Amino acid sequence: VNPAAGLRKAGDVARSTVLPMLAQAGVTATLLTTTHPGHAEEHVRSMPPGSTDAIVVVGGDGLLHEVANGVLARADASSAPPLPFGVVGAGTGNGVVTSLFAEAQHAQAEQGEEEDAAVDSASLPLLHTLAILRAKSGGLDVCRVSQQGRPHRFSLLSFATGLVAEIDIDSDALRWLGPARVDVTALLKIAALHASPALLSLTRPDGSVLEIAGELVCVWALLLPFASDNA
């Protein structure tokens, strides 16, 4: 749980909704509240092998990013069985859980089950937890980002450079604004819009390479259908 996520209500969501539902389903859970950036990644990376069957993330895309990087950086990452994880959206963007929940709803419809009716945001943690308890494990595409002189990083949602990356990074200092921090930072960045020289090289499935060179404002690639809970 990231207590600083979104409107700083992730802890309440975990204690009032997620933990009681898991307990009612017979699931034994241990609550870890993060205390600093990188805490979740450090914890997941150092967990003893076989110490947990799954991880439930209560927070936003940032906390999930930490957990995923911790799992993939483990010494037994290539040999141990995959570690399932679920997400209960309590962050600013919630792009991953919005995408996964939409896919779960679609799968229900394909199986002839009735989809959950549209609900207000306050009910989403309950529905996300219910989806975790009744869903089958599946795979996700993962993007590996390499930068010279830095360790590899992995992404489940997107990768970006330029404007979108600057908005994401600089808005972190305005967390006290809640989700509005992204809009405020975006307006400030757009007002001082600038481009940077860049070379974008794309390898097509047939092996041919497309190169785009010039002044680029941003490059943003999404791995999932939703970048946030409303876009």
PDB file of C-alpha atoms in Angstrom:
ATOM      1  CA  VAL A   1       0.000   0.000   0.000  1.00  0.00           C
ATOM      2  CA  ASN A   2       1.276   3.447  -0.926  1.00  0.00           C
ATOM      3  CA  PRO A   3      -0.243   5.895   1.609  1.00  0.00           C
ATOM      4  CA  ALA A   4       0.750   8.867  -0.589  1.00  0.00           C
ATOM      5  CA  ALA A   5      -1.084   7.583  -3.675  1.00  0.00           C
ATOM      6  CA  GLY A   6      -3.858   9.634  -5.253  1.00  0.00           C
ATOM      7  CA  LEU A   7      -5.873  11.396  -2.554  1.00  0.00           C
ATOM      8  CA  ARG A   8      -3.903   9.622   0.204  1.00  0.00           C
ATOM      9  CA  LYS A   9      -6.732   7.168   0.879  1.00  0.00           C
ATOM     10  CA  ALA A  10      -5.020   3.941  -0.205  1.00  0.00           C
ATOM     11  CA  GLY A  11      -4.463   2.873   3.406  1.00  0.00           C
ATOM     12  CA  ASP A  12      -8.146   3.336   4.205  1.00  0.00           C
ATOM     13  CA  VAL A  13      -9.114   1.408   1.065  1.00  0.00           C
ATOM     14  CA  ALA A  14      -6.847  -1.485   2.060  1.00  0.00           C
ATOM     15  CA  ARG A  15      -8.102  -1.695   5.640  1.00  0.00           C
ATOM     16  CA  SER A  16     -11.813  -1.091   5.004  1.00  0.00           C
ATOM     17  CA  THR A  17     -12.310  -2.998   1.744  1.00  0.00           C
ATOM     18  CA  VAL A  18      -9.416  -5.100   0.451  1.00  0.00           C
ATOM     19  CA  LEU A  19      -8.242  -6.881   3.609  1.00  0.00           C
ATOM     20  CA  PRO A  20     -11.775  -7.772   4.842  1.00  0.00           C
ATOM     21  CA  MET A  21     -12.710  -9.167   1.418  1.00  0.00           C
ATOM     22  CA  LEU A  22      -9.532 -11.227   1.207  1.00  0.00           C
ATOM     23  CA  ALA A  23     -10.111 -12.566   4.728  1.00  0.00           C
ATOM     24  CA  GLN A  24     -13.717 -13.453   3.913  1.00  0.00           C
ATOM     25  CA  ALA A  25     -12.443 -15.414   0.909  1.00  0.00           C
ATOM     26  CA  GLY A  26     -10.026 -17.346   3.133  1.00  0.00           C
ATOM     27  CA  VAL A  27      -6.911 -15.510   1.946  1.00  0.00           C
ATOM     28  CA  THR A  28      -4.221 -14.771   4.538  1.00  0.00           C
ATOM     29  CA  ALA A  29      -2.668 -11.384   3.780  1.00  0.00           C
ATOM     30  CA  THR A  30       0.137  -9.309   5.279  1.00  0.00           C
ATOM     31  CA  LEU A  31      -0.100  -5.532   4.917  1.00  0.00           C
ATOM     32  CA  LEU A  32       3.026  -3.614   3.906  1.00  0.00           C
ATOM     33  CA  THR A  33       2.731   0.194   3.950  1.00  0.00           C
ATOM     34  CA  THR A  34       5.516   1.851   1.992  1.00  0.00           C
ATOM     35  CA  THR A  35       7.514   4.569   3.717  1.00  0.00           C
ATOM     36  CA  HIS A  36       9.700   5.942   0.912  1.00  0.00           C
ATOM     37  CA  PRO A  37      10.107   5.812  -2.876  1.00  0.00           C
ATOM     38  CA  GLY A  38      11.506   2.454  -3.922  1.00  0.00           C
ATOM     39  CA  HIS A  39      10.370   0.699  -0.724  1.00  0.00           C
ATOM     40  CA  ALA A  40       8.056  -1.756  -2.509  1.00  0.00           C
ATOM     41  CA  GLU A  41      10.724  -2.644  -5.071  1.00  0.00           C
ATOM     42  CA  GLU A  42      13.300  -3.244  -2.333  1.00  0.00           C
ATOM     43  CA  HIS A  43      10.891  -5.440  -0.373  1.00  0.00           C
ATOM     44  CA  VAL A  44       9.783  -7.554  -3.341  1.00  0.00           C
ATOM     45  CA  ARG A  45      13.355  -8.003  -4.566  1.00  0.00           C
ATOM     46  CA  SER A  46      14.519  -9.287  -1.158  1.00  0.00           C
ATOM     47  CA  MET A  47      11.588 -11.571  -0.275  1.00  0.00           C
ATOM     48  CA  PRO A  48      12.659 -15.168   0.454  1.00  0.00           C
ATOM     49  CA  PRO A  49      11.738 -17.559  -2.381  1.00  0.00           C
ATOM     50  CA  GLY A  50       8.287 -19.051  -1.901  1.00  0.00           C
ATOM     51  CA  SER A  51       7.375 -16.654   0.916  1.00  0.00           C
ATOM     52  CA  THR A  52       4.202 -15.459  -0.808  1.00  0.00           C
ATOM     53  CA  ASP A  53       1.748 -16.803  -3.366  1.00  0.00           C
ATOM     54  CA  ALA A  54       0.673 -13.459  -4.836  1.00  0.00           C
ATOM     55  CA  ILE A  55       0.890  -9.700  -4.380  1.00  0.00           C
ATOM     56  CA  VAL A  56      -2.034  -7.270  -4.282  1.00  0.00           C
ATOM     57  CA  VAL A  57      -1.052  -3.674  -4.993  1.00  0.00           C
ATOM     58  CA  VAL A  58      -3.259  -0.947  -3.483  1.00  0.00           C
ATOM     59  CA  GLY A  59      -2.177   2.318  -5.029  1.00  0.00           C
ATOM     60  CA  GLY A  60      -1.432   3.703  -8.460  1.00  0.00           C
ATOM     61  CA  ASP A  61       0.670   2.885 -11.480  1.00  0.00           C
ATOM     62  CA  GLY A  62       3.826   4.069  -9.702  1.00  0.00           C
ATOM     63  CA  LEU A  63       3.552   1.459  -6.939  1.00  0.00           C
ATOM     64  CA  LEU A  64       2.794  -1.244  -9.480  1.00  0.00           C
ATOM     65  CA  HIS A  65       5.866  -0.140 -11.448  1.00  0.00           C
ATOM     66  CA  GLU A  66       7.994  -0.652  -8.335  1.00  0.00           C
ATOM     67  CA  VAL A  67       6.541  -4.102  -7.658  1.00  0.00           C
ATOM     68  CA  ALA A  68       7.043  -5.245 -11.257  1.00  0.00           C
ATOM     69  CA  ASN A  69      10.654  -4.065 -11.288  1.00  0.00           C
ATOM     70  CA  GLY A  70      11.270  -5.771  -7.952  1.00  0.00           C
ATOM     71  CA  VAL A  71       9.882  -9.071  -9.259  1.00  0.00           C
ATOM     72  CA  LEU A  72      11.853  -8.911 -12.519  1.00  0.00           C
ATOM     73  CA  ALA A  73      15.092  -7.948 -10.744  1.00  0.00           C
ATOM     74  CA  ARG A  74      15.013 -10.913  -8.362  1.00  0.00           C
ATOM     75  CA  ALA A  75      17.871 -13.388  -8.564  1.00  0.00           C
ATOM     76  CA  ASP A  76      15.347 -16.176  -9.206  1.00  0.00           C
ATOM     77  CA  ALA A  77      13.313 -14.189 -11.763  1.00  0.00           C
ATOM     78  CA  SER A  78      14.148 -16.548 -14.627  1.00  0.00           C
ATOM     79  CA  SER A  79      13.824 -19.817 -12.699  1.00  0.00           C
ATOM     80  CA  ALA A  80      11.029 -19.347 -10.168  1.00  0.00           C
ATOM     81  CA  PRO A  81       7.335 -19.783 -11.066  1.00  0.00           C
ATOM     82  CA  PRO A  82       5.653 -16.507 -12.108  1.00  0.00           C
ATOM     83  CA  LEU A  83       4.453 -14.456  -9.139  1.00  0.00           C
ATOM     84  CA  PRO A  84       0.836 -13.363  -9.757  1.00  0.00           C
ATOM     85  CA  PHE A  85      -0.243  -9.878  -8.742  1.00  0.00           C
ATOM     86  CA  GLY A  86      -3.492  -7.962  -8.677  1.00  0.00           C
ATOM     87  CA  VAL A  87      -4.178  -4.249  -8.530  1.00  0.00           C
ATOM     88  CA  VAL A  88      -6.730  -2.199  -6.607  1.00  0.00           C
ATOM     89  CA  GLY A  89      -6.727   1.299  -8.056  1.00  0.00           C
ATOM     90  CA  ALA A  90      -6.144   4.032  -5.476  1.00  0.00           C
ATOM     91  CA  GLY A  91      -3.703   6.278  -7.327  1.00  0.00           C
ATOM     92  CA  THR A  92      -3.781   9.318  -9.578  1.00  0.00           C
ATOM     93  CA  GLY A  93      -3.870   7.652 -12.985  1.00  0.00           C
ATOM     94  CA  ASN A  94      -4.721   3.958 -12.472  1.00  0.00           C
ATOM     95  CA  GLY A  95      -4.074   3.133 -16.121  1.00  0.00           C
ATOM     96  CA  VAL A  96      -3.056  -0.492 -15.559  1.00  0.00           C
ATOM     97  CA  VAL A  97      -5.980  -1.478 -13.343  1.00  0.00           C
ATOM     98  CA  THR A  98      -8.435   0.337 -15.618  1.00  0.00           C
ATOM     99  CA  SER A  99      -7.124  -1.659 -18.580  1.00  0.00           C
ATOM    100  CA  LEU A 100      -7.138  -4.971 -16.690  1.00  0.00           C
ATOM    101  CA  PHE A 101     -10.621  -4.379 -15.287  1.00  0.00           C
ATOM    102  CA  ALA A 102     -11.973  -3.541 -18.752  1.00  0.00           C
ATOM    103  CA  GLU A 103     -10.470  -6.773 -20.093  1.00  0.00           C
ATOM    104  CA  ALA A 104     -12.002  -8.740 -17.202  1.00  0.00           C
ATOM    105  CA  GLN A 105     -15.403  -7.219 -17.941  1.00  0.00           C
ATOM    106  CA  HIS A 106     -15.025  -8.121 -21.599  1.00  0.00           C
ATOM    107  CA  ALA A 107     -14.092 -11.711 -20.688  1.00  0.00           C
ATOM    108  CA  GLN A 108     -17.214 -11.955 -18.508  1.00  0.00           C
ATOM    109  CA  ALA A 109     -19.372 -10.840 -21.413  1.00  0.00           C
ATOM    110  CA  GLU A 110     -17.763 -13.376 -23.765  1.00  0.00           C
ATOM    111  CA  GLN A 111     -18.512 -16.160 -21.280  1.00  0.00           C
ATOM    112  CA  GLY A 112     -22.159 -15.109 -21.140  1.00  0.00           C
ATOM    113  CA  GLU A 113     -21.897 -13.595 -17.675  1.00  0.00           C
ATOM    114  CA  GLU A 114     -23.533 -10.294 -16.918  1.00  0.00           C
ATOM    115  CA  GLU A 115     -21.080  -7.390 -16.780  1.00  0.00           C
ATOM    116  CA  ASP A 116     -20.971  -5.284 -13.618  1.00  0.00           C
ATOM    117  CA  ALA A 117     -23.094  -2.174 -14.051  1.00  0.00           C
ATOM    118  CA  ALA A 118     -21.462   1.226 -14.255  1.00  0.00           C
ATOM    119  CA  VAL A 119     -20.593   2.420 -10.768  1.00  0.00           C
ATOM    120  CA  ASP A 120     -19.161   5.476  -9.111  1.00  0.00           C
ATOM    121  CA  SER A 121     -15.444   5.661  -8.295  1.00  0.00           C
ATOM    122  CA  ALA A 122     -16.074   4.934  -4.595  1.00  0.00           C
ATOM    123  CA  SER A 123     -17.204   1.407  -5.471  1.00  0.00           C
ATOM    124  CA  LEU A 124     -14.254   0.580  -7.716  1.00  0.00           C
ATOM    125  CA  PRO A 125     -11.942  -0.776  -4.953  1.00  0.00           C
ATOM    126  CA  LEU A 126     -14.621  -3.339  -4.080  1.00  0.00           C
ATOM    127  CA  LEU A 127     -15.033  -4.363  -7.725  1.00  0.00           C
ATOM    128  CA  HIS A 128     -11.268  -4.480  -8.298  1.00  0.00           C
ATOM    129  CA  THR A 129     -10.823  -6.769  -5.276  1.00  0.00           C
ATOM    130  CA  LEU A 130     -13.704  -8.967  -6.404  1.00  0.00           C
ATOM    131  CA  ALA A 131     -12.124  -9.201  -9.870  1.00  0.00           C
ATOM    132  CA  ILE A 132      -8.817 -10.289  -8.289  1.00  0.00           C
ATOM    133  CA  LEU A 133     -10.532 -13.038  -6.273  1.00  0.00           C
ATOM    134  CA  ARG A 134     -12.453 -14.512  -9.195  1.00  0.00           C
ATOM    135  CA  ALA A 135     -10.073 -13.906 -12.107  1.00  0.00           C
ATOM    136  CA  LYS A 136      -7.650 -16.386 -13.618  1.00  0.00           C
ATOM    137  CA  SER A 137      -4.000 -15.414 -13.855  1.00  0.00           C
ATOM    138  CA  GLY A 138      -2.867 -14.138 -17.245  1.00  0.00           C
ATOM    139  CA  GLY A 139       0.183 -12.578 -18.829  1.00  0.00           C
ATOM    140  CA  LEU A 140       1.082  -8.960 -19.525  1.00  0.00           C
ATOM    141  CA  ASP A 141       3.446  -7.490 -22.073  1.00  0.00           C
ATOM    142  CA  VAL A 142       6.518  -5.940 -20.491  1.00  0.00           C
ATOM    143  CA  CYS A 143       8.721  -3.256 -22.005  1.00  0.00           C
ATOM    144  CA  ARG A 144      12.420  -3.106 -21.093  1.00  0.00           C
ATOM    145  CA  VAL A 145      13.952   0.381 -21.194  1.00  0.00           C
ATOM    146  CA  SER A 146      17.730   0.660 -21.526  1.00  0.00           C
ATOM    147  CA  GLN A 147      19.720   3.851 -20.947  1.00  0.00           C
ATOM    148  CA  GLN A 148      23.446   4.156 -21.209  1.00  0.00           C
ATOM    149  CA  GLY A 149      25.111   3.976 -17.806  1.00  0.00           C
ATOM    150  CA  ARG A 150      21.899   2.986 -15.992  1.00  0.00           C
ATOM    151  CA  PRO A 151      20.366  -0.370 -15.057  1.00  0.00           C
ATOM    152  CA  HIS A 152      17.491  -1.714 -17.146  1.00  0.00           C
ATOM    153  CA  ARG A 153      13.981  -0.720 -16.087  1.00  0.00           C
ATOM    154  CA  PHE A 154      10.726  -2.463 -16.932  1.00  0.00           C
ATOM    155  CA  SER A 155       7.324  -0.978 -17.700  1.00  0.00           C
ATOM    156  CA  LEU A 156       3.848  -2.513 -17.802  1.00  0.00           C
ATOM    157  CA  LEU A 157       1.948   0.599 -18.907  1.00  0.00           C
ATOM    158  CA  SER A 158       3.995   2.903 -21.132  1.00  0.00           C
ATOM    159  CA  PHE A 159       7.293   4.620 -21.731  1.00  0.00           C
ATOM    160  CA  ALA A 160       7.785   8.240 -22.671  1.00  0.00           C
ATOM    161  CA  THR A 161      10.328  10.962 -23.244  1.00  0.00           C
ATOM    162  CA  GLY A 162       9.883  14.690 -23.689  1.00  0.00           C
ATOM    163  CA  LEU A 163       6.659  16.446 -22.688  1.00  0.00           C
ATOM    164  CA  VAL A 164       4.753  13.473 -21.233  1.00  0.00           C
ATOM    165  CA  ALA A 165       7.756  12.335 -19.178  1.00  0.00           C
ATOM    166  CA  GLU A 166       8.365  15.862 -17.866  1.00  0.00           C
ATOM    167  CA  ILE A 167       4.724  16.179 -16.791  1.00  0.00           C
ATOM    168  CA  ASP A 168       4.847  12.835 -15.004  1.00  0.00           C
ATOM    169  CA  ILE A 169       8.100  13.600 -13.179  1.00  0.00           C
ATOM    170  CA  ASP A 170       7.491  17.255 -12.264  1.00  0.00           C
ATOM    171  CA  SER A 171       3.883  16.730 -11.124  1.00  0.00           C
ATOM    172  CA  ASP A 172       5.145  14.495  -8.330  1.00  0.00           C
ATOM    173  CA  ALA A 173       6.062  17.586  -6.301  1.00  0.00           C
ATOM    174  CA  LEU A 174       2.378  18.655  -6.352  1.00  0.00           C
ATOM    175  CA  ARG A 175       0.858  15.493  -4.854  1.00  0.00           C
ATOM    176  CA  TRP A 176      -1.032  17.629  -2.349  1.00  0.00           C
ATOM    177  CA  LEU A 177      -3.275  18.665  -5.278  1.00  0.00           C
ATOM    178  CA  GLY A 178      -4.425  15.092  -5.860  1.00  0.00           C
ATOM    179  CA  PRO A 179      -5.224  14.098  -9.468  1.00  0.00           C
ATOM    180  CA  ALA A 180      -5.335  17.789 -10.462  1.00  0.00           C
ATOM    181  CA  ARG A 181      -1.536  17.880 -10.165  1.00  0.00           C
ATOM    182  CA  VAL A 182      -1.215  16.351 -13.629  1.00  0.00           C
ATOM    183  CA  ASP A 183      -3.499  18.949 -15.255  1.00  0.00           C
ATOM    184  CA  VAL A 184      -1.736  21.873 -13.563  1.00  0.00           C
ATOM    185  CA  THR A 185       1.724  20.615 -14.540  1.00  0.00           C
ATOM    186  CA  ALA A 186       0.566  19.906 -18.095  1.00  0.00           C
ATOM    187  CA  LEU A 187      -0.693  23.473 -18.534  1.00  0.00           C
ATOM    188  CA  LEU A 188       2.596  24.895 -17.257  1.00  0.00           C
ATOM    189  CA  LYS A 189       4.647  22.635 -19.531  1.00  0.00           C
ATOM    190  CA  ILE A 190       2.533  23.337 -22.598  1.00  0.00           C
ATOM    191  CA  ALA A 191       2.827  27.087 -21.973  1.00  0.00           C
ATOM    192  CA  ALA A 192       6.625  26.699 -22.146  1.00  0.00           C
ATOM    193  CA  LEU A 193       6.580  24.043 -24.873  1.00  0.00           C
ATOM    194  CA  HIS A 194       9.920  23.076 -26.370  1.00  0.00           C
ATOM    195  CA  ALA A 195      11.231  20.403 -28.710  1.00  0.00           C
ATOM    196  CA  SER A 196      14.456  18.425 -28.566  1.00  0.00           C
ATOM    197  CA  PRO A 197      16.546  16.869 -31.340  1.00  0.00           C
ATOM    198  CA  ALA A 198      15.853  13.158 -31.493  1.00  0.00           C
ATOM    199  CA  LEU A 199      16.184  10.066 -33.634  1.00  0.00           C
ATOM    200  CA  LEU A 200      13.386   7.506 -33.371  1.00  0.00           C
ATOM    201  CA  SER A 201      14.198   4.108 -34.836  1.00  0.00           C
ATOM    202  CA  LEU A 202      11.449   1.489 -35.197  1.00  0.00           C
ATOM    203  CA  THR A 203      12.062  -2.099 -36.296  1.00  0.00           C
ATOM    204  CA  ARG A 204       9.075  -3.503 -38.179  1.00  0.00           C
ATOM    205  CA  PRO A 205       7.959  -7.154 -37.892  1.00  0.00           C
ATOM    206  CA  ASP A 206       9.580  -7.902 -41.256  1.00  0.00           C
ATOM    207  CA  GLY A 207      12.946  -6.657 -39.975  1.00  0.00           C
ATOM    208  CA  SER A 208      12.998  -3.384 -41.895  1.00  0.00           C
ATOM    209  CA  VAL A 209      13.781  -0.209 -39.957  1.00  0.00           C
ATOM    210  CA  LEU A 210      11.879   3.089 -39.983  1.00  0.00           C
ATOM    211  CA  GLU A 211      13.814   6.122 -38.748  1.00  0.00           C
ATOM    212  CA  ILE A 212      12.300   9.486 -37.857  1.00  0.00           C
ATOM    213  CA  ALA A 213      14.722  12.328 -37.171  1.00  0.00           C
ATOM    214  CA  GLY A 214      13.890  15.870 -36.172  1.00  0.00           C
ATOM    215  CA  GLU A 215      12.719  18.121 -33.370  1.00  0.00           C
ATOM    216  CA  LEU A 216      10.294  16.080 -31.266  1.00  0.00           C
ATOM    217  CA  VAL A 217       8.056  17.373 -28.479  1.00  0.00           C
ATOM    218  CA  CYS A 218       7.519  13.901 -27.050  1.00  0.00           C
ATOM    219  CA  VAL A 219       7.496  10.185 -27.736  1.00  0.00           C
ATOM    220  CA  TRP A 220       4.884   8.167 -25.838  1.00  0.00           C
ATOM    221  CA  ALA A 221       4.209   4.466 -26.357  1.00  0.00           C
ATOM    222  CA  LEU A 222       1.392   2.653 -24.551  1.00  0.00           C
ATOM    223  CA  LEU A 223       1.334  -1.076 -23.832  1.00  0.00           C
ATOM    224  CA  LEU A 224      -2.273  -1.129 -22.573  1.00  0.00           C
ATOM    225  CA  PRO A 225      -5.559   0.419 -23.770  1.00  0.00           C
ATOM    226  CA  PHE A 226      -5.870   3.026 -20.988  1.00  0.00           C
ATOM    227  CA  ALA A 227      -3.234   5.508 -19.820  1.00  0.00           C
ATOM    228  CA  SER A 228      -5.392   6.497 -16.839  1.00  0.00           C
ATOM    229  CA  ASP A 229      -8.874   5.864 -15.464  1.00  0.00           C
ATOM    230  CA  ASN A 230     -10.378   8.445 -17.825  1.00  0.00           C
ATOM    231  CA  ALA A 231      -8.199   8.299 -20.960  1.00  0.00           C
TER     232      ALA A 231
END
